Amino acid sequence: MDRRGFVLDALLLGAGLPFFARAAFSKCPLCAGAVVSASDLADDLSRPSRNLDLWSRAADCLAIADEGGPVCTRCWYVFRSGNWSRSSERADDFHVPLGAAVATFPVPERHRGDGRLIYRQILLGADGKGGAVEEIAFWARGSARYRAAIRRHAEVHGMRLEIEAHPREPGQIYIVAEFDPRPQRTAAD
């Protein structure tokens, strides 16, 4: 075994994954594509990011190195913490289509200063068959009517909704809406 492979296996072991775990992912369990170490790939800046979890390109995050991990070169999901995840600016960019809660989330007309609209999907379990946690996050202009609409959507779809106002940008709100089908734990659990 080469030294680099040994070090990667040791890191995977430290993350709670079985020793030689990367060998278990020579093929992606989601789409059967080839799985490689994300550190072996470069971000192609001439194209949209293949997975914002790996290559965020956020101006405020440029100084922070993105985490690596095994990544599929066909569907672009990355394996971390026992799950497969992908983030994209496009709702139709996922191997497993987004569920209705996130895919139909009310998004206002986008304005140049509003920033990016980010969709994220985490397929649970090493095989990705344990369900999906999905979210949408973005900046928007937050009228009372729009806030009521997204609260209604979140309630109807059983989503967790966070709305954060920015004190230096009146009228702007940051929205994170998450759909997690797993039973919620209480303090008594």
XYZ file of N, CA, C and O in Angstrom:
756
model
N 0.849 -1.176 0.000
C 0.000 0.000 0.000
C 0.891 1.234 0.000
O 1.883 1.284 0.704
N 0.516 2.228 -0.766
C 1.305 3.456 -0.783
C 1.064 4.267 0.496
O 0.075 4.088 1.193
N 1.993 5.136 0.791
C 1.929 5.922 2.028
C 0.681 6.794 2.076
O 0.017 6.905 3.099
N 0.339 7.414 0.946
C -0.833 8.285 0.888
C -2.108 7.493 1.183
O -2.996 7.943 1.896
N -2.197 6.288 0.641
C -3.351 5.430 0.900
C -3.447 5.029 2.357
O -4.521 4.989 2.946
N -2.282 4.727 2.955
C -2.264 4.370 4.368
C -2.754 5.529 5.224
O -3.544 5.347 6.147
N -2.296 6.733 4.918
C -2.704 7.915 5.681
C -4.209 8.134 5.535
O -4.909 8.407 6.511
N -4.750 8.001 4.313
C -6.189 8.164 4.105
C -6.968 7.127 4.899
O -7.969 7.445 5.541
N -6.510 5.870 4.890
C -7.188 4.835 5.670
C -7.162 5.159 7.152
O -8.134 4.964 7.865
N -6.039 5.674 7.649
C -5.933 6.040 9.063
C -6.909 7.176 9.393
O -7.539 7.176 10.452
N -7.052 8.137 8.487
C -8.005 9.224 8.701
C -9.439 8.704 8.720
O -10.260 9.126 9.524
N -9.746 7.776 7.815
C -11.088 7.198 7.780
C -11.364 6.430 9.066
O -12.471 6.481 9.608
N -10.361 5.721 9.578
C -10.515 5.003 10.823
C -10.811 5.990 11.956
O -11.696 5.770 12.771
N -10.090 7.119 11.972
C -10.307 8.153 12.985
C -11.690 8.765 12.888
O -12.238 9.253 13.862
N -12.276 8.747 11.711
C -13.617 9.295 11.523
C -14.699 8.270 11.860
O -15.868 8.492 11.633
N -14.274 7.110 12.375
C -15.238 6.087 12.757
C -15.630 5.157 11.631
O -16.580 4.403 11.747
N -14.911 5.191 10.532
C -15.205 4.306 9.410
C -14.284 3.099 9.471
O -13.179 3.181 9.998
N -14.687 1.983 8.944
C -13.846 0.797 9.001
C -12.507 1.025 8.301
O -12.416 1.776 7.336
N -11.473 0.355 8.798
C -10.148 0.456 8.186
C -10.244 0.005 6.731
O -11.009 -0.902 6.408
N -9.526 0.635 5.872
C -9.554 0.382 4.428
C -10.936 0.675 3.835
O -11.360 0.070 2.868
N -11.655 1.642 4.434
C -13.010 1.974 3.996
C -13.038 2.502 2.579
O -13.998 2.302 1.856
N -11.977 3.159 2.151
C -12.026 3.715 0.797
C -12.095 2.616 -0.245
O -12.671 2.794 -1.312
N -11.551 1.449 0.065
C -11.630 0.333 -0.876
C -13.075 -0.127 -1.044
O -13.454 -0.622 -2.087
N -13.894 0.068 0.006
C -15.298 -0.320 -0.063
C -16.063 0.563 -1.039
O -17.153 0.218 -1.452
N -15.512 1.698 -1.394
C -16.190 2.625 -2.287
C -15.453 2.797 -3.603
O -15.293 3.896 -4.098
N -14.973 1.726 -4.196
C -14.375 1.872 -5.517
C -15.470 2.217 -6.532
O -15.209 2.855 -7.530
N -16.694 1.787 -6.222
C -17.865 2.139 -7.025
C -18.882 2.827 -6.124
O -19.087 2.437 -4.981
N -19.528 3.828 -6.639
C -20.536 4.576 -5.888
C -21.777 3.707 -5.675
O -22.311 3.144 -6.635
N -22.274 3.601 -4.443
C -23.484 2.825 -4.202
C -24.750 3.501 -4.730
O -25.797 2.878 -4.836
N -24.641 4.778 -5.094
C -25.801 5.506 -5.597
C -25.990 5.331 -7.106
O -27.099 5.162 -7.584
N -24.868 5.411 -7.853
C -24.983 5.402 -9.322
C -23.982 4.474 -10.007
O -23.945 4.423 -11.230
N -23.141 3.790 -9.241
C -22.112 2.875 -9.741
C -20.965 3.588 -10.462
O -20.176 2.963 -11.155
N -20.841 4.894 -10.285
C -19.711 5.630 -10.854
C -18.438 5.364 -10.060
O -18.466 4.782 -8.978
N -17.319 5.813 -10.589
C -16.031 5.640 -9.921
C -15.921 6.589 -8.734
O -16.296 7.750 -8.816
N -15.398 6.086 -7.628
C -15.192 6.887 -6.423
C -13.696 7.123 -6.254
O -12.912 6.187 -6.320
N -13.342 8.396 -6.063
C -11.939 8.770 -5.864
C -11.852 9.701 -4.659
O -12.870 10.189 -4.170
N -10.665 9.974 -4.224
C -10.467 10.933 -3.141
C -10.656 12.337 -3.705
O -10.091 12.686 -4.745
N -11.440 13.148 -3.014
C -11.673 14.521 -3.472
C -10.377 15.299 -3.580
O -10.256 16.188 -4.421
N -9.391 14.954 -2.752
C -8.111 15.662 -2.807
C -7.359 15.396 -4.109
O -6.443 16.129 -4.458
N -7.769 14.374 -4.851
C -7.146 14.074 -6.148
C -7.769 14.869 -7.292
O -7.316 14.773 -8.427
N -8.816 15.620 -6.996
C -9.529 16.368 -8.030
C -9.309 17.867 -7.862
O -9.086 18.346 -6.762
N -9.437 18.583 -8.948
C -9.354 20.048 -8.912
C -10.716 20.612 -9.316
O -11.443 20.007 -10.088
N -11.021 21.761 -8.777
C -12.262 22.445 -9.121
C -12.101 23.093 -10.487
O -11.139 23.816 -10.729
N -13.017 22.818 -11.392
C -12.996 23.424 -12.729
C -13.759 24.746 -12.651
O -14.985 24.776 -12.717
N -13.024 25.840 -12.498
C -13.648 27.150 -12.307
C -14.377 27.674 -13.543
O -15.118 28.646 -13.459
N -14.189 27.037 -14.692
C -14.883 27.475 -15.902
C -16.312 26.923 -15.957
O -17.072 27.280 -16.841
N -16.662 26.038 -15.011
C -17.984 25.417 -14.979
C -18.607 25.600 -13.595
O -17.903 25.878 -12.639
N -19.918 25.406 -13.478
C -20.525 25.447 -12.145
C -19.898 24.374 -11.248
O -19.471 23.326 -11.736
N -19.853 24.638 -9.957
C -19.289 23.669 -9.015
C -20.058 22.353 -9.113
O -21.280 22.342 -9.172
N -19.322 21.257 -9.116
C -19.956 19.935 -9.196
C -20.568 19.530 -7.858
O -21.483 18.719 -7.822
N -20.046 20.081 -6.765
C -20.615 19.834 -5.442
C -20.126 20.957 -4.533
O -18.941 21.034 -4.214
N -21.029 21.815 -4.115
C -20.666 22.953 -3.271
C -20.196 22.518 -1.883
O -19.577 23.299 -1.177
N -20.473 21.269 -1.488
C -19.927 20.750 -0.231
C -18.409 20.587 -0.345
O -17.708 20.637 0.658
N -17.910 20.379 -1.553
C -16.472 20.224 -1.784
C -15.818 21.515 -2.250
O -14.730 21.854 -1.819
N -16.454 22.189 -3.177
C -15.901 23.404 -3.782
C -16.939 24.512 -3.653
O -17.706 24.789 -4.571
N -16.963 25.195 -2.510
C -18.043 26.143 -2.228
C -17.950 27.417 -3.058
O -18.954 28.002 -3.399
N -16.721 27.891 -3.284
C -16.489 29.127 -4.041
C -17.100 30.360 -3.397
O -17.231 31.393 -4.025
N -17.522 30.268 -2.159
C -18.085 31.420 -1.469
C -16.959 32.388 -1.127
O -15.931 31.997 -0.603
N -17.163 33.645 -1.427
C -16.118 34.654 -1.208
C -15.696 34.719 0.252
O -14.526 34.890 0.555
N -16.646 34.534 1.166
C -16.289 34.611 2.578
C -15.648 33.326 3.100
O -15.228 33.253 4.232
N -15.572 32.299 2.266
C -14.984 31.023 2.690
C -13.699 30.693 1.933
O -13.163 29.609 2.085
N -13.207 31.600 1.103
C -12.047 31.276 0.282
C -10.818 30.931 1.098
O -9.986 30.139 0.660
N -10.700 31.469 2.289
C -9.523 31.188 3.105
C -9.634 29.854 3.829
O -8.678 29.380 4.406
N -10.808 29.224 3.799
C -11.018 27.964 4.495
C -10.999 26.829 3.482
O -11.767 26.824 2.528
N -10.106 25.872 3.699
C -10.040 24.724 2.789
C -11.292 23.873 2.966
O -11.713 23.595 4.088
N -11.904 23.472 1.864
C -13.064 22.597 1.928
C -12.597 21.205 2.343
O -11.512 20.770 1.986
N -13.438 20.496 3.113
C -13.109 19.137 3.520
C -13.082 18.230 2.299
O -13.770 18.474 1.330
N -12.302 17.183 2.374
C -12.255 16.199 1.298
C -13.171 15.039 1.606
O -14.141 15.173 2.325
N -12.809 13.899 1.048
C -13.561 12.673 1.275
C -13.710 11.923 -0.023
O -13.412 12.436 -1.100
N -14.182 10.680 0.046
C -14.455 9.927 -1.175
C -15.594 10.600 -1.947
O -16.618 10.949 -1.364
N -15.400 10.786 -3.241
C -16.417 11.452 -4.063
C -16.632 10.659 -5.342
O -15.687 10.116 -5.917
N -17.874 10.576 -5.780
C -18.205 9.889 -7.028
C -17.990 10.848 -8.191
O -18.440 11.993 -8.146
N -17.329 10.381 -9.231
C -17.059 11.233 -10.388
C -18.192 11.203 -11.418
O -18.078 11.822 -12.466
N -19.294 10.537 -11.097
C -20.464 10.553 -11.983
C -21.589 11.404 -11.379
O -22.084 12.331 -12.005
N -21.994 11.099 -10.142
C -23.114 11.839 -9.536
C -22.638 12.951 -8.595
O -23.437 13.762 -8.165
N -21.353 12.970 -8.255
C -20.683 14.018 -7.490
C -21.115 14.125 -6.028
O -20.943 15.144 -5.399
N -21.649 13.049 -5.455
C -21.905 13.020 -4.019
C -20.592 12.696 -3.317
O -19.785 11.917 -3.821
N -20.394 13.287 -2.137
C -19.202 13.039 -1.332
C -19.626 12.274 -0.085
O -20.710 12.512 0.454
N -18.777 11.334 0.351
C -19.076 10.531 1.526
C -18.386 11.133 2.740
O -17.165 11.264 2.774
N -19.196 11.523 3.731
C -18.685 12.093 4.978
C -19.587 11.676 6.131
O -20.810 11.670 5.979
N -18.980 11.396 7.252
C -19.728 11.075 8.481
C -20.784 9.997 8.257
O -21.883 10.069 8.806
N -20.482 9.035 7.412
C -21.386 7.913 7.190
C -22.530 8.165 6.239
O -23.422 7.330 6.114
N -22.521 9.322 5.540
C -23.601 9.675 4.617
C -23.021 10.249 3.325
O -21.882 10.698 3.284
N -23.841 10.286 2.278
C -23.464 10.880 0.991
C -24.151 12.235 0.866
O -25.356 12.346 1.114
N -23.420 13.282 0.485
C -24.043 14.608 0.380
C -23.620 15.338 -0.881
O -22.545 15.104 -1.438
N -24.503 16.221 -1.288
C -24.240 17.073 -2.449
C -24.992 18.375 -2.266
O -26.124 18.399 -1.777
N -24.358 19.472 -2.675
C -24.998 20.791 -2.683
C -24.837 21.396 -4.059
O -23.799 21.227 -4.693
N -25.860 22.106 -4.497
C -25.847 22.694 -5.836
C -26.739 23.928 -5.857
O -27.630 24.089 -5.021
N -26.511 24.768 -6.848
C -27.369 25.932 -7.058
C -28.588 25.582 -7.908
O -29.449 26.428 -8.120
N -28.650 24.343 -8.382
C -29.769 23.922 -9.242
C -30.556 22.802 -8.580
O -29.988 21.789 -8.165
N -31.865 22.937 -8.527
C -32.717 21.919 -7.910
C -32.742 20.625 -8.713
O -32.984 19.554 -8.166
N -32.467 20.696 -10.005
C -32.525 19.507 -10.859
C -31.155 18.842 -11.029
O -30.965 18.033 -11.924
N -30.224 19.125 -10.154
C -28.839 18.686 -10.295
C -28.495 17.477 -9.419
O -27.333 17.219 -9.161
N -29.490 16.721 -8.963
C -29.260 15.649 -8.007
C -29.596 14.290 -8.605
O -30.602 14.147 -9.299
N -28.768 13.289 -8.302
C -29.006 11.926 -8.783
C -30.350 11.404 -8.254
O -31.121 10.807 -8.983
N -30.592 11.629 -6.974
C -31.886 11.313 -6.369
C -32.653 12.638 -6.358
O -32.230 13.581 -5.689
N -33.755 12.738 -7.108
C -34.479 14.015 -7.175
C -34.875 14.525 -5.790
O -35.217 13.745 -4.899
N -34.813 15.835 -5.621
C -35.217 16.458 -4.370
C -36.692 16.182 -4.105
O -37.505 16.121 -5.028
N -37.041 16.042 -2.834
C -38.432 15.847 -2.450
C -39.234 17.117 -2.651
O -38.690 18.220 -2.802
N -40.550 16.972 -2.609
C -41.453 18.098 -2.874
C -41.264 19.256 -1.903
O -41.376 20.414 -2.296
N -40.965 18.972 -0.637
C -40.832 20.041 0.355
C -39.790 21.070 -0.064
O -40.026 22.280 -0.001
N -38.641 20.600 -0.522
C -37.558 21.508 -0.922
C -37.709 21.936 -2.379
O -37.525 23.106 -2.714
N -38.055 21.006 -3.257
C -38.149 21.316 -4.687
C -39.203 22.369 -4.997
O -39.058 23.141 -5.946
N -40.265 22.440 -4.185
C -41.344 23.401 -4.444
C -41.339 24.567 -3.456
O -42.313 25.318 -3.398
N -40.245 24.720 -2.702
C -40.182 25.804 -1.725
C -40.340 27.142 -2.447
O -39.702 27.379 -3.477
N -41.183 28.034 -1.955
C -41.414 29.318 -2.633
C -40.151 30.193 -2.654
O -39.662 30.607 -1.613
N -39.657 30.422 -3.831
C -38.459 31.245 -4.011
C -38.883 32.517 -4.754
O -39.473 32.436 -5.833
N -38.591 33.682 -4.183
C -38.966 34.926 -4.869
C -38.092 35.154 -6.097
O -37.073 34.496 -6.272
N -38.506 36.089 -6.907
C -37.682 36.466 -8.055
C -36.298 36.856 -7.535
O -36.161 37.592 -6.563
N -35.289 36.328 -8.156
C -33.925 36.570 -7.688
C -33.418 37.917 -8.181
O -33.684 38.324 -9.301
N -32.679 38.593 -7.328
C -32.060 39.864 -7.659
C -30.551 39.703 -7.568
O -30.060 38.861 -6.829
N -29.823 40.492 -8.290
C -28.360 40.357 -8.318
C -27.731 40.347 -6.938
O -26.845 39.560 -6.662
N -28.179 41.193 -6.055
C -27.569 41.302 -4.735
C -28.017 40.236 -3.747
O -27.532 40.189 -2.628
N -28.950 39.377 -4.146
C -29.506 38.396 -3.214
C -28.576 37.212 -2.947
O -28.836 36.428 -2.054
N -27.524 37.044 -3.706
C -26.620 35.914 -3.487
C -27.142 34.642 -4.117
O -28.052 34.640 -4.935
N -26.547 33.546 -3.700
C -26.865 32.257 -4.315
C -28.006 31.540 -3.601
O -28.236 31.719 -2.423
N -28.672 30.713 -4.352
C -29.706 29.819 -3.863
C -29.047 28.446 -3.789
O -28.573 27.928 -4.801
N -28.957 27.857 -2.594
C -28.232 26.608 -2.420
C -29.181 25.498 -1.970
O -29.889 25.632 -0.969
N -29.183 24.402 -2.729
C -29.917 23.196 -2.372
C -28.909 22.192 -1.838
O -27.807 22.068 -2.375
N -29.295 21.441 -0.799
C -28.392 20.435 -0.240
C -29.189 19.175 0.041
O -30.308 19.236 0.550
N -28.579 18.041 -0.278
C -29.207 16.750 -0.031
C -28.187 15.836 0.638
O -27.054 15.726 0.168
N -28.596 15.206 1.729
C -27.765 14.223 2.413
C -28.513 12.897 2.350
O -29.622 12.779 2.882
N -27.915 11.925 1.668
C -28.494 10.589 1.587
C -27.899 9.783 2.735
O -26.679 9.611 2.811
N -28.746 9.304 3.615
C -28.307 8.699 4.869
C -27.832 7.262 4.692
O -28.440 6.483 3.954
N -26.744 6.948 5.378
C -26.185 5.599 5.376
C -25.131 5.417 4.299
O -25.069 6.172 3.326
N -24.300 4.410 4.474
C -23.210 4.145 3.534
C -23.726 3.786 2.146
O -23.046 4.017 1.148
N -24.947 3.235 2.081
C -25.519 2.906 0.774
C -26.477 3.991 0.275
O -27.013 3.902 -0.821
N -26.714 5.025 1.093
C -27.588 6.127 0.698
C -29.064 5.786 0.722
O -29.892 6.577 0.291
N -29.427 4.632 1.264
C -30.826 4.187 1.240
C -31.571 4.434 2.546
O -32.685 3.975 2.716
N -30.979 5.197 3.457
C -31.600 5.452 4.757
C -32.486 6.679 4.786
O -32.804 7.188 5.857
N -32.882 7.191 3.635
C -33.688 8.400 3.571
C -32.827 9.595 3.198
O -31.612 9.465 2.998
N -33.441 10.742 3.079
C -32.722 11.945 2.666
C -33.101 13.126 3.548
O -34.274 13.346 3.833
N -32.087 13.863 3.967
C -32.286 15.149 4.641
C -31.973 16.204 3.583
O -30.921 16.134 2.937
N -32.891 17.139 3.378
C -32.711 18.128 2.317
C -32.939 19.526 2.857
O -33.731 19.711 3.787
N -32.247 20.486 2.246
C -32.457 21.873 2.662
C -32.256 22.823 1.493
O -31.665 22.478 0.477
N -32.798 23.999 1.696
C -32.613 25.098 0.760
C -32.219 26.303 1.613
O -32.754 26.503 2.700
N -31.243 27.081 1.130
C -30.775 28.251 1.870
C -30.506 29.382 0.883
O -29.933 29.150 -0.186
N -30.921 30.609 1.258
C -30.721 31.752 0.369
C -31.079 33.060 1.063
O -31.755 33.073 2.083
N -30.611 34.151 0.490
C -30.996 35.507 0.895
C -32.179 35.933 0.039
O -32.269 35.576 -1.135
N -33.063 36.706 0.628
C -34.218 37.216 -0.122
C -34.661 38.536 0.480
O -34.242 38.918 1.566
N -35.526 39.211 -0.259
C -36.174 40.411 0.276
C -37.393 39.922 1.031
O -38.221 39.220 0.474
N -37.477 40.273 2.299
C -38.435 39.632 3.184
C -39.669 40.408 3.539
O -39.791 40.873 4.669
N -40.613 40.525 2.631
C -41.881 41.188 2.958
C -42.679 40.306 3.922
O -42.462 39.097 4.018
N -43.608 40.909 4.610
C -44.459 40.163 5.538
C -45.254 39.095 4.789
O -45.445 37.979 5.285
N -45.690 39.410 3.598
C -46.457 38.454 2.782
C -45.603 37.244 2.405
O -46.062 36.100 2.475
N -44.364 37.508 2.024
C -43.472 36.403 1.660
C -43.144 35.540 2.883
O -43.156 34.307 2.807
N -42.873 36.165 4.007
C -42.588 35.409 5.233
C -43.768 34.502 5.590
O -43.590 33.357 5.991
N -44.972 34.999 5.454
C -46.160 34.195 5.747
C -46.247 33.003 4.792
O -46.583 31.886 5.206
N -45.930 33.227 3.519
C -45.992 32.147 2.524
C -44.987 31.040 2.832
O -45.310 29.849 2.742
N -43.767 31.415 3.197
C -42.772 30.366 3.456
C -43.055 29.664 4.794
O -42.788 28.468 4.921
N -43.607 30.380 5.751
C -43.990 29.729 7.016
C -45.099 28.705 6.760
O -45.077 27.602 7.307
N -46.049 29.072 5.921
C -47.137 28.157 5.562
C -46.590 26.917 4.857
O -46.948 25.789 5.183
N -45.693 27.131 3.882
C -45.094 26.011 3.147
C -44.340 25.092 4.107
O -44.476 23.866 4.034
N -43.535 25.665 4.995
C -42.755 24.868 5.944
C -43.670 24.058 6.855
O -43.426 22.878 7.114
N -44.742 24.671 7.322
C -45.673 23.970 8.203
C -46.366 22.820 7.481
O -46.444 21.704 7.996
N -46.854 23.066 6.277
C -47.551 22.039 5.500
C -46.630 20.848 5.213
O -47.060 19.696 5.238
N -45.353 21.115 4.974
C -44.405 20.055 4.603
C -43.570 19.535 5.775
O -42.667 18.719 5.564
N -43.839 19.999 6.977
C -43.101 19.514 8.141
C -41.626 19.889 8.113
O -40.771 19.085 8.495
N -41.334 21.116 7.692
C -39.948 21.572 7.575
C -39.542 22.413 8.780
O -40.375 23.099 9.365
N -38.264 22.374 9.091
C -37.685 23.306 10.064
C -37.335 24.565 9.286
O -36.725 24.492 8.223
N -37.730 25.720 9.786
C -37.512 26.978 9.072
C -36.792 27.967 9.972
O -37.202 28.188 11.110
N -35.719 28.550 9.462
C -35.008 29.629 10.150
C -35.044 30.854 9.255
O -34.723 30.767 8.069
N -35.429 31.971 9.830
C -35.433 33.242 9.110
C -34.597 34.206 9.936
O -34.922 34.480 11.086
N -33.547 34.705 9.334
C -32.642 35.613 10.038
C -32.604 36.945 9.304
O -32.299 36.995 8.113
N -32.938 38.009 10.021
C -32.856 39.355 9.443
C -31.426 39.857 9.600
O -30.754 39.544 10.578
N -30.977 40.616 8.621
C -29.629 41.175 8.687
C -29.744 42.626 9.130
O -30.355 43.448 8.445
N -29.158 42.980 10.289
C -29.345 44.336 10.830
C -28.788 45.450 9.943
O -29.291 46.565 9.969
N -27.777 45.151 9.135
C -27.193 46.194 8.287
C -27.818 46.253 6.902
O -27.446 47.103 6.099
N -28.737 45.337 6.608
C -29.402 45.335 5.300
C -30.900 45.211 5.510
O -31.454 44.115 5.410
N -31.558 46.312 5.803
C -33.001 46.270 6.065
C -33.770 45.637 4.904
O -33.482 45.895 3.740
N -34.731 44.798 5.268
C -35.555 44.135 4.248
C -34.965 42.834 3.745
O -35.655 42.055 3.100
N -33.702 42.564 4.019
C -33.063 41.324 3.577
C -33.163 40.279 4.684
O -32.942 40.586 5.853
N -33.499 39.054 4.314
C -33.537 37.954 5.269
C -32.775 36.762 4.701
O -32.702 36.580 3.485
N -32.185 35.982 5.598
C -31.511 34.748 5.205
C -32.415 33.608 5.647
O -32.836 33.535 6.802
N -32.720 32.707 4.719
C -33.679 31.635 4.945
C -32.971 30.293 4.832
O -32.229 30.054 3.872
N -33.207 29.439 5.807
C -32.772 28.041 5.741
C -33.999 27.212 6.070
O -34.588 27.347 7.148
N -34.401 26.367 5.120
C -35.542 25.481 5.322
C -35.055 24.050 5.124
O -34.453 23.738 4.100
N -35.305 23.207 6.116
C -34.795 21.836 6.081
C -35.928 20.844 6.243
O -36.816 21.029 7.079
N -35.870 19.796 5.441
C -36.789 18.679 5.598
C -35.975 17.482 6.057
O -35.051 17.051 5.375
N -36.304 16.965 7.247
C -35.609 15.819 7.826
C -36.669 14.803 8.226
O -37.406 15.026 9.189
N -36.780 13.684 7.492
C -37.843 12.719 7.772
C -37.602 11.872 9.023
O -38.504 11.167 9.463
N -36.409 11.954 9.596
C -36.116 11.142 10.779
C -36.924 11.642 11.966
O -37.157 12.846 12.100
N -37.342 10.737 12.836
C -38.072 11.167 14.041
C -37.212 12.119 14.864
O -36.016 11.888 15.022
N -37.820 13.189 15.330
C -37.087 14.168 16.131
C -36.949 13.654 17.549
O -37.902 13.139 18.126
N -35.758 13.813 18.089
C -35.500 13.376 19.459
C -35.856 14.499 20.417
O -35.673 15.661 20.117
N -36.344 14.134 21.566
C -36.642 15.110 22.599
C -35.597 14.982 23.697
O -34.808 14.038 23.715
N -35.601 15.905 24.637
C -34.645 15.877 25.733
C -34.799 14.598 26.563
O -33.857 14.126 27.178
N -35.995 14.023 26.587
C -36.243 12.807 27.359
C -35.651 11.565 26.683
O -35.478 10.542 27.317
N -35.372 11.643 25.390
C -34.829 10.492 24.648
C -33.463 10.186 25.069
O -32.496 10.339 25.124
